[in-house]
Short mmCIF file of C-alpha atoms in Angstrom, two decimals:
data_model
loop_
_atom_site.label_atom_id
_atom_site.label_comp_id
_atom_site.label_asym_id
_atom_site.label_seq_id
_atom_site.Cartn_x
_atom_site.Cartn_y
_atom_site.Cartn_z
CA LEU A 1 6.54 -46.89 -1.83
CA ALA A 2 5.42 -45.46 1.75
CA PRO A 3 1.39 -45.25 2.52
CA ILE A 4 1.83 -41.88 3.41
CA ALA A 5 2.35 -38.54 1.00
CA GLU A 6 3.28 -35.31 2.14
CA MET A 7 2.45 -31.79 0.56
CA ILE A 8 5.41 -29.51 -0.21
CA GLY A 9 4.63 -26.26 -1.33
CA GLY A 10 0.91 -27.20 -2.55
CA LYS A 11 2.36 -30.42 -4.62
CA LYS A 12 2.24 -34.37 -3.54
CA VAL A 13 4.81 -35.87 -2.75
CA GLN A 14 4.81 -39.43 -1.68
CA LEU A 15 7.58 -40.82 1.05
CA GLU A 16 9.48 -44.12 0.57
CA VAL A 17 11.44 -46.64 2.50
CA PHE A 18 15.08 -47.48 1.10
CA ARG A 19 17.58 -48.82 3.59
CA ASP A 20 15.01 -49.57 6.47
CA ARG A 21 14.61 -45.19 6.04
CA VAL A 22 12.04 -43.07 4.98
CA ARG A 23 12.48 -40.13 2.65
CA SER A 24 10.93 -37.80 0.45
CA ARG A 25 11.59 -39.74 -3.03
CA LYS A 26 12.70 -36.51 -3.98
CA GLU A 27 16.33 -37.76 -2.14
CA GLY A 28 16.66 -40.49 -3.80
CA LYS A 29 16.50 -38.62 -7.48
CA GLY A 30 20.07 -37.35 -8.55
CA GLY A 31 21.11 -33.35 -7.93
CA SER A 32 18.52 -30.84 -9.60
CA SER A 33 19.82 -28.27 -12.65
CA LEU A 34 21.57 -25.09 -11.91
CA ARG A 35 17.56 -23.72 -13.26
CA GLU A 36 15.96 -26.05 -11.42
CA THR A 37 17.30 -24.91 -8.58
CA LEU A 38 17.25 -21.50 -8.89
CA GLY A 39 14.00 -22.15 -9.85
CA ARG A 40 13.51 -22.71 -6.27
CA LEU A 41 15.39 -20.61 -4.26
CA SER A 42 13.59 -17.30 -6.69
CA ARG A 43 9.45 -19.74 -5.33
CA GLU A 44 10.95 -19.39 -1.76
CA ALA A 45 12.26 -15.74 -1.72
CA PHE A 46 9.47 -14.47 -3.41
CA ILE A 47 6.54 -16.22 -3.84
CA PRO A 48 4.39 -16.71 -0.23
CA GLU A 49 2.43 -19.61 0.36
CA ASN A 50 -1.44 -19.62 0.04
CA VAL A 51 -3.24 -15.98 -1.13
CA SER A 52 -5.78 -14.99 -2.86
CA PRO A 53 -6.01 -15.23 -6.54
CA ASP A 54 -6.09 -11.77 -6.70
CA TYR A 55 -2.47 -11.60 -5.44
CA TRP A 56 -0.34 -12.75 -8.62
CA ASN A 57 -2.62 -9.74 -10.97
CA TYR A 58 -1.14 -6.94 -7.63
CA VAL A 59 1.56 -8.30 -7.48
CA ARG A 60 2.26 -7.77 -10.59
CA TRP A 61 1.26 -4.29 -11.16
CA ARG A 62 3.36 -3.55 -7.68
CA PHE A 63 5.98 -4.83 -8.46
CA LEU A 64 6.51 -1.92 -12.28
CA GLN A 65 5.17 0.47 -9.82
CA ARG A 66 7.71 0.08 -7.00
CA ILE A 67 10.39 0.37 -10.56
CA THR A 68 8.74 3.37 -11.96
CA SER A 69 9.30 4.92 -7.85
CA SER A 70 12.60 4.35 -7.84
CA ILE A 71 14.24 5.49 -10.95
CA LEU A 72 11.72 9.13 -9.66
CA SER A 73 13.47 8.61 -6.37
CA VAL A 74 17.33 8.40 -8.29
CA TYR A 75 16.01 11.42 -9.89
CA THR A 76 14.60 13.60 -7.83
CA THR A 77 17.76 12.70 -5.64
CA GLU A 78 20.18 13.61 -7.85
CA SER A 79 18.36 17.31 -8.51
CA MET A 80 18.34 18.14 -4.99
CA LEU A 81 22.23 17.13 -4.88
CA ARG A 82 22.70 19.49 -7.90
CA ALA A 83 20.73 22.39 -6.01
CA VAL A 84 22.79 22.52 -2.53
CA GLY A 85 25.75 21.84 -4.24
CA VAL A 86 26.60 18.94 -3.81
CA GLY A 87 29.80 18.22 -7.22
CA ALA A 88 30.03 22.43 -7.52
CA LYS A 89 33.45 23.96 -7.61
CA ARG A 90 32.00 26.50 -4.56
CA SER A 91 29.96 24.20 -2.91
CA LEU A 92 29.39 24.50 1.03
CA PRO A 93 29.60 21.53 2.37
CA THR A 94 28.19 23.42 5.89
CA ALA A 95 25.51 25.10 4.37
CA ALA A 96 24.12 22.50 2.02
CA ALA A 97 24.27 19.62 5.03
CA PHE A 98 22.23 22.36 7.16
CA ASN A 99 19.57 22.97 4.52
CA TRP A 100 19.44 19.57 4.41
CA LEU A 101 18.95 18.52 7.50
CA LEU A 102 16.50 21.54 8.27
CA LYS A 103 14.01 19.80 5.57
CA ASP A 104 14.18 16.24 6.83
CA GLY A 105 12.72 18.01 10.05
CA ILE A 106 10.49 19.90 8.55
CA GLY A 107 9.43 16.94 6.99
CA LYS A 108 9.02 14.87 9.71
CA LEU A 109 7.38 17.32 11.72
CA GLY A 110 4.43 17.86 8.72
CA LYS A 111 4.22 13.94 8.58
CA LEU A 112 3.55 13.62 12.08
CA GLY A 113 0.69 16.76 12.05
CA ILE A 114 -1.15 15.30 9.43
CA VAL A 115 -0.19 11.70 9.91
CA THR A 116 -2.36 12.54 13.54
CA LYS A 117 -5.09 14.09 12.12
CA LEU A 118 -6.17 11.88 9.64
CA GLY A 119 -4.72 8.60 10.77
CA SER A 120 -8.13 6.59 12.11
CA GLN A 121 -9.15 7.11 8.30
CA TYR A 122 -7.30 5.12 7.01
CA ASP A 123 -9.34 1.35 7.73
CA LEU A 124 -12.05 3.56 5.25
CA GLU A 125 -10.82 4.71 2.54
CA LEU A 126 -8.53 2.19 2.58
CA LYS A 127 -7.70 2.60 -1.28
CA LYS A 128 -8.37 6.38 -1.64
CA PHE A 129 -5.12 7.16 0.16
CA ARG A 130 -3.23 4.37 -1.45
CA PHE A 131 -3.86 6.03 -4.34
CA LEU A 132 -3.96 9.84 -3.01
CA SER A 133 -0.22 8.65 -1.41
CA THR A 134 1.15 7.68 -4.84
CA VAL A 135 -0.36 11.32 -6.48
CA VAL A 136 1.17 13.19 -3.22
CA CYS A 137 4.44 12.13 -3.35
CA ASP A 138 4.36 12.25 -7.57
CA ILE A 139 3.94 15.74 -6.42
CA ALA A 140 6.97 16.67 -4.35
CA CYS A 141 10.02 14.73 -6.24
CA GLY A 142 8.44 17.58 -9.25
CA LEU A 143 9.18 19.94 -6.53
CA GLU A 144 12.38 18.90 -5.78
CA MET A 145 12.24 18.42 -9.62
CA LEU A 146 12.27 22.29 -9.18
CA THR A 147 15.00 22.73 -7.26
CA PRO A 148 18.10 23.12 -8.77
CA LEU A 149 16.43 25.41 -10.89
CA SER A 150 16.04 27.99 -7.49
CA PRO A 151 19.25 27.19 -5.73
CA GLN A 152 17.90 29.96 -3.51
CA ASN A 153 14.53 28.17 -2.15
CA PHE A 154 15.85 24.96 -1.65
CA LEU A 155 14.97 25.25 1.69
CA LEU A 156 11.56 25.65 1.03
CA LEU A 157 10.58 23.98 -1.96
CA ALA A 158 12.15 20.27 -0.37
CA SER A 159 10.26 21.18 3.11
CA ILE A 160 7.63 21.18 1.13
CA GLY A 161 7.95 17.73 -0.99
CA ASN A 162 9.41 16.35 1.99
CA VAL A 163 6.64 16.61 4.01
CA GLY A 164 4.38 15.61 1.07
CA LYS A 165 7.12 12.00 0.36
CA SER A 166 6.72 11.36 4.27
CA VAL A 167 3.08 11.67 4.56
CA GLY A 168 3.06 9.03 1.05
CA LEU A 169 5.00 6.79 2.18
CA SER A 170 3.39 6.49 6.13
CA ILE A 171 0.59 6.24 4.46
CA ALA A 172 1.04 4.52 2.23
CA LEU A 173 2.90 1.58 5.46
CA ALA A 174 -0.01 2.27 6.91
CA THR A 175 -2.98 0.11 3.69
CA GLN A 176 0.37 -2.42 3.28
CA PRO A 177 -0.67 -4.37 6.65
CA ALA A 178 -4.23 -3.89 5.26
CA PHE A 179 -3.62 -5.63 2.29
CA HIS A 180 -1.24 -8.63 2.71
CA LYS A 181 -4.50 -9.62 5.85
CA LYS A 182 -7.11 -9.61 2.84
CA PHE A 183 -4.67 -11.59 0.76
CA ALA A 184 -3.37 -14.15 3.94
CA MET A 185 -5.39 -17.03 3.37
CA ALA A 186 -3.70 -19.66 5.65
CA ASP A 187 -3.02 -16.35 8.87
CA ASN A 188 0.51 -16.28 6.38
CA MET A 189 0.32 -12.15 6.61
CA ALA A 190 4.54 -12.62 7.82
CA ASP A 191 5.43 -14.38 5.03
CA ILE A 192 3.23 -12.72 2.87
CA THR A 193 4.87 -9.11 4.04
CA ALA A 194 8.58 -10.90 4.39
CA LYS A 195 8.00 -11.39 0.45
CA SER A 196 7.19 -7.91 -0.54
CA GLN A 197 9.78 -6.78 0.76
CA ALA A 198 12.17 -8.80 -0.87
CA GLN A 199 10.28 -7.88 -4.47
CA HIS A 200 10.44 -4.16 -2.78
CA VAL A 201 14.54 -4.82 -2.84
CA VAL A 202 14.76 -6.80 -6.49
CA ALA A 203 12.36 -3.92 -7.78
CA ASP A 204 14.07 -1.20 -7.00
CA THR A 205 17.39 -2.79 -7.09
CA LEU A 206 16.19 -2.43 -11.13
CA GLY A 207 15.03 1.06 -10.45
CA LEU A 208 18.58 2.48 -9.73
CA GLY A 209 19.60 0.26 -12.14
CA CYS A 210 17.45 1.73 -15.46
CA ALA A 211 18.29 5.00 -14.46
CA LEU A 212 21.90 4.50 -14.24
CA GLY A 213 21.62 3.11 -17.14
CA LEU A 214 19.46 5.71 -19.31
CA SER A 215 21.80 8.53 -17.39
CA HIS A 216 25.03 6.92 -18.99
CA LEU A 217 23.30 6.74 -22.21
CA MET A 218 22.10 10.42 -22.42
CA GLN A 219 25.41 11.26 -20.74
CA SER A 220 26.73 9.65 -23.90
CA VAL A 221 24.44 11.21 -26.42
CA SER A 222 25.62 15.12 -25.31
CA PRO A 223 25.86 16.37 -21.40
CA GLN A 224 22.79 18.90 -21.44
CA MET A 225 20.23 15.88 -22.37
CA ARG A 226 22.27 14.30 -19.37
CA LEU A 227 21.49 17.25 -17.06
CA ALA A 228 18.06 17.84 -18.37
CA LEU A 229 17.33 13.54 -17.63
CA PRO A 230 15.45 13.93 -14.55
CA PHE A 231 13.01 17.71 -15.77
CA LEU A 232 12.04 15.20 -19.22
CA SER A 233 11.75 12.43 -17.63
CA PHE A 234 9.19 13.02 -15.26
CA PRO A 235 6.22 13.36 -16.58
CA PHE A 236 5.63 9.84 -17.51
CA LEU A 237 7.73 8.76 -14.92
CA ALA A 238 4.65 10.17 -13.49
CA ALA A 239 1.67 10.04 -14.50
CA ALA A 240 3.14 5.17 -14.99
CA ASP A 241 3.58 5.80 -11.49
CA ILE A 242 -0.30 6.49 -11.20
CA VAL A 243 -1.84 3.87 -13.76
CA LEU A 244 0.24 1.28 -12.42
CA VAL A 245 -1.32 2.10 -9.28
CA LYS A 246 -3.89 2.25 -10.30
CA LYS A 247 -4.18 -1.31 -11.72
CA GLU A 248 -2.08 -2.57 -8.02
CA LEU A 249 -5.66 -1.06 -6.25
CA ARG A 250 -8.17 -2.54 -9.00
CA ALA A 251 -6.29 -6.06 -8.29
CA ILE A 252 -7.39 -5.68 -4.75
CA GLU A 253 -11.09 -7.30 -4.37
CA LEU A 254 -11.66 -6.10 -1.16
CA LYS A 255 -14.99 -8.12 0.83
CA THR A 256 -15.04 -5.08 3.51
CA LEU A 257 -17.95 -2.69 2.91
CA ASN A 258 -17.98 0.74 2.56
CA ARG A 259 -19.85 4.45 1.89
CA ASP A 260 -18.36 3.93 -1.83
CA ARG A 261 -18.85 0.02 -2.38
CA LEU A 262 -22.00 -0.20 -0.42
CA GLN A 263 -23.41 2.55 -2.41
CA VAL A 264 -23.24 0.65 -5.78
CA LEU A 265 -24.70 -2.51 -3.94
CA ALA A 266 -27.44 -0.59 -3.48
CA SER A 267 -27.73 1.14 -6.42
CA HIS A 268 -27.44 -2.16 -8.46
CA TRP A 269 -29.82 -4.38 -6.82
CA VAL A 270 -32.28 -1.78 -6.94
CA GLY A 271 -31.93 -0.53 -11.02
CA SER A 272 -31.19 -4.34 -11.42
CA GLY A 273 -34.02 -6.34 -10.52
CA ARG A 274 -32.06 -6.91 -7.32
CA GLN A 275 -28.57 -8.52 -8.45
CA VAL A 276 -25.70 -8.11 -6.15
CA VAL A 277 -22.35 -6.85 -7.49
CA PRO A 278 -19.69 -9.86 -7.47
CA SER A 279 -16.38 -8.09 -6.09
CA GLY A 280 -14.73 -8.75 -9.18
CA THR A 281 -16.18 -6.74 -10.66
CA MET A 282 -16.65 -4.45 -7.28
CA SER A 283 -12.61 -3.58 -8.24
CA LYS A 284 -12.43 -2.90 -10.80
CA ILE A 285 -15.70 0.33 -11.09
CA GLU A 286 -15.52 1.51 -7.19
CA ASN A 287 -14.32 5.01 -6.50
CA ILE A 288 -10.52 5.14 -5.66
CA THR A 289 -10.88 8.98 -5.79
CA PHE A 290 -11.42 11.58 -3.11
CA PHE A 291 -14.35 12.79 -4.93
CA PRO A 292 -17.62 13.50 -4.25
CA PHE A 293 -19.66 9.68 -5.72
CA SER A 294 -22.83 7.96 -6.37
CA PRO A 295 -23.15 6.07 -8.26
CA GLU A 296 -26.18 7.29 -10.16
CA GLY A 297 -23.67 10.02 -11.15
CA THR A 298 -26.59 12.54 -9.25
CA TRP A 299 -26.93 13.59 -5.37
CA PRO A 300 -23.53 12.36 -4.13
CA LEU A 301 -23.83 10.58 -0.31
CA GLN A 302 -21.85 11.63 3.02
CA VAL A 303 -22.15 10.61 6.62
CA ASP A 304 -22.23 13.51 8.90
CA SER A 305 -23.37 15.04 11.80
CA VAL A 306 -26.36 16.63 12.89
CA SER A 307 -24.52 19.47 14.16
CA GLN A 308 -23.19 20.11 10.08
CA SER A 309 -26.69 18.51 8.62
CA LEU A 310 -29.11 20.80 10.02
CA THR A 311 -28.37 24.58 11.29
CA ASP A 312 -32.39 25.43 11.89
CA VAL A 313 -34.69 24.06 14.86
CA GLY A 314 -37.35 23.36 11.82
CA SER A 315 -35.80 21.31 9.65
CA LEU A 316 -34.87 18.95 12.57
CA CYS A 317 -38.01 19.42 14.38
CA VAL A 318 -38.74 17.52 11.22
CA TYR A 319 -37.18 14.90 10.65
CA LEU A 320 -36.34 13.95 13.65
CA LYS A 321 -40.73 13.10 13.48
CA HIS A 322 -40.07 11.69 10.90
CA TYR A 323 -37.61 9.25 11.34
CA GLU A 324 -38.79 8.90 15.03
CA LYS A 325 -38.25 4.65 14.89
CA GLU A 326 -35.26 4.78 13.13
CA GLU A 327 -31.49 5.05 14.16
CA TYR A 328 -30.44 6.93 10.86
CA MET A 329 -31.76 10.19 9.11
CA LEU A 330 -31.13 10.99 5.40
CA ILE A 331 -31.15 14.96 4.46
CA PRO A 332 -31.28 15.88 1.21
CA GLY A 333 -29.80 18.68 0.79
CA LYS A 334 -27.41 21.63 -0.86
CA ARG A 335 -23.42 22.65 -0.54
CA GLY A 336 -20.02 24.40 -0.97
CA PRO A 337 -20.29 27.50 -2.97
CA LEU A 338 -21.81 25.97 -6.30
CA ALA A 339 -24.53 24.64 -3.95
CA ARG A 340 -24.30 20.70 -5.26
CA LYS A 341 -27.17 18.82 -4.63
CA THR A 342 -26.26 16.30 -1.67
CA LEU A 343 -27.67 13.65 0.85
CA ARG A 344 -26.76 13.33 4.00
CA LEU A 345 -27.00 10.19 6.35
CA VAL A 346 -26.61 10.89 10.05
CA PHE A 347 -26.46 7.85 12.25
CA SER A 348 -27.12 7.99 16.13
CA ALA A 349 -25.45 6.47 19.15
CA SER A 350 -26.45 2.92 19.09
CA ALA A 351 -26.77 2.87 14.95
CA THR A 352 -26.55 -1.12 14.39
CA GLU A 353 -24.81 -2.90 10.95
CA ARG A 354 -28.53 -2.87 9.77
CA ASP A 355 -29.20 1.19 10.25
CA LEU A 356 -26.61 1.37 7.41
CA LEU A 357 -27.22 -0.71 5.45
CA LYS A 358 -30.60 0.44 5.97
CA GLY A 359 -29.75 4.58 5.00
CA VAL A 360 -27.46 2.98 2.03
CA LEU A 361 -30.67 1.52 0.81
CA GLN A 362 -32.88 4.32 0.93
CA ALA A 363 -30.41 6.95 -1.05
CA SER A 364 -30.72 4.38 -3.84
CA TYR A 365 -34.14 4.86 -4.20
CA PHE A 366 -34.08 8.56 -3.07
CA ARG A 367 -32.35 9.71 -6.30
CA THR A 368 -34.67 6.43 -8.13
CA LEU A 369 -37.44 8.76 -7.02
CA GLN A 370 -36.12 11.69 -8.14
CA GLY A 371 -37.45 13.50 -11.75
CA LYS A 372 -40.91 11.62 -10.63
CA SER A 373 -42.94 14.53 -10.45
CA HIS A 374 -43.15 14.34 -7.16
CA SER A 375 -42.15 16.50 -3.98
CA GLU A 376 -38.41 15.98 -2.21
CA SER A 377 -40.95 15.31 1.15
CA GLU A 378 -42.64 12.91 -0.65
CA VAL A 379 -38.98 11.28 -2.49
CA ILE A 380 -37.77 10.70 1.34
CA ARG A 381 -41.59 9.53 2.53
CA ARG A 382 -41.87 7.03 -0.43
CA SER A 383 -37.58 6.08 -0.04
CA LYS A 384 -37.97 5.16 3.65
CA ARG A 385 -40.71 3.16 2.89
CA LEU A 386 -39.62 0.84 0.34
CA ALA A 387 -35.94 1.29 1.91
CA GLU A 388 -38.34 -0.81 5.20
CA GLN A 389 -40.24 -3.77 3.23
CA ASN A 390 -36.94 -4.60 1.46
CA MET A 391 -34.71 -4.02 3.51
CA ASN A 392 -34.94 -8.00 4.56
CA GLN A 393 -34.36 -8.76 1.10
CA PHE A 394 -30.98 -7.54 1.17
CA GLU A 395 -29.11 -7.26 3.50
CA ARG A 396 -29.52 -11.35 2.95
CA ASP A 397 -29.22 -10.44 -0.25
CA VAL A 398 -25.92 -8.59 0.60
CA ARG A 399 -24.58 -11.60 3.15
CA SER A 400 -25.35 -14.34 0.40
CA ALA A 401 -23.05 -12.68 -1.87
CA GLY A 402 -19.74 -12.87 0.87
CA TRP A 403 -19.48 -9.62 1.76
CA GLN A 404 -18.47 -8.20 4.68
CA THR A 405 -21.40 -6.99 7.29
CA ARG A 406 -19.62 -6.86 9.96
CA PRO A 407 -17.72 -4.21 10.48
CA MET A 408 -19.33 -1.22 8.52
CA LEU A 409 -16.68 1.21 7.74
CA LEU A 410 -18.51 3.67 6.86
CA PHE A 411 -17.50 6.43 9.55
CA ASP A 412 -14.22 5.91 12.86
CA SER A 413 -15.14 5.68 16.51
CA LYS A 414 -14.61 9.65 16.14
CA TYR A 415 -17.94 9.97 14.16
CA PRO A 416 -20.74 11.90 16.47
CA GLY A 417 -23.75 9.47 16.48
CA TYR A 418 -26.37 11.77 18.05
CA VAL A 419 -28.72 10.62 21.29
CA LEU A 420 -32.11 11.79 21.96
CA ASP A 421 -33.07 12.49 25.11
CA LEU A 422 -36.44 11.11 27.22
CA ASP A 423 -38.42 13.43 26.54
CA TRP A 424 -36.85 15.66 23.33
CA LYS A 425 -40.35 15.41 21.85
CA ARG A 426 -41.88 18.04 24.72
CA LYS A 427 -38.70 19.79 24.42
CA LEU A 428 -38.96 20.10 20.73
CA GLU A 429 -42.60 21.75 20.82
CA SER A 430 -40.85 24.20 23.61
CA LEU A 431 -38.00 25.39 20.47
CA GLN A 432 -40.66 25.56 17.83
CA GLN A 433 -42.03 28.12 20.10
CA GLN A 434 -39.62 30.17 21.36
CA GLN A 435 -39.39 29.75 17.86
CA LYS A 436 -42.75 31.41 17.17
CA ASP A 437 -42.48 33.07 19.70
CA VAL A 438 -39.19 35.34 17.63
CA VAL A 439 -41.29 35.48 14.61
CA ASP A 440 -44.44 37.03 15.99
CA VAL A 441 -42.02 39.36 17.53
#
């Protein structure tokens, strides 16, 4: 044996000297069995090396979700082809082709508009957008399946459905690299992406085979059952698709901090004796929908601008003076037609990651102090003081638990942070005096 070995696929393989030539000991063994050869080729084709432990749970659910999505796609395409008359005795190929191309064109324009509007938000809420993309795609598939029932409205239904599917697909494709980056342990994103595409090919093929097999089975039972199969299967396929993508997202342990993950960390730290939620637990409990969220169930937090949060001069004066030495403002209020109690965090243009942490920590203290016979202004004052006293320890605990505090994903580059004039106090006094004069008149 040579005094040296190679690491192949994570395993140590000793080298040996044979007839004055250095070779791997594997080369000296007889031919591998067909099963071993197929297993090795399958691993090389579908399984990436150097990935984080949560990858395997993720890819299992991802593979199953891709199969259900493929079956759904087969049945929606079949429904639309039937709606435009493909296969019918009186089908009009030119009209069918025109309608099909027109709905594709409208779908692309719709995707362009929505993606342009929301693209900068994807990195802030990766899981939320990925989950939303599946829901939108399933709704779009439902609309496309309705086209045979109303052929005269084919263009309307198919265009709306195509917009939904285009938007959903673009969101899924945009968020996928961020997940792959998280899984990569050795700067091997390209390898993970390539293996992911190979997995998708297999899953799509299996989905196509399942769809054709079910169709053949229903045809042998009854032609009417065969025609009704897409409509009967849709609720089950759509539900399975949503459940599987939810499990897929729950398997991903992101360590970046967005608004909701930071809220959970701060709330648990305040209420449990300064214990930090690990990333594995966070992935199972974090919010992956766009509904208003609060760990305590009340006073959901929203990052907003000054112009949206403070609409009268009196409130502006009060909060600017109260947060004079801070780079943020926590503003409680009511929002929406239901006048729901909401906390709004407003940050200055020069706010740092520490200011973002402090603002969310104060929001957790604010919720804890609510309902203890304090006025709202007193709760703001006390929560701010508690955040100041405990901020250093909270920041250390969060970082020591492995959470990434840079960058903080609370808002994107388009966020309108506030900037105070050098003589802002004098201008505030002038505004207050003008308001007083108006009242006196």
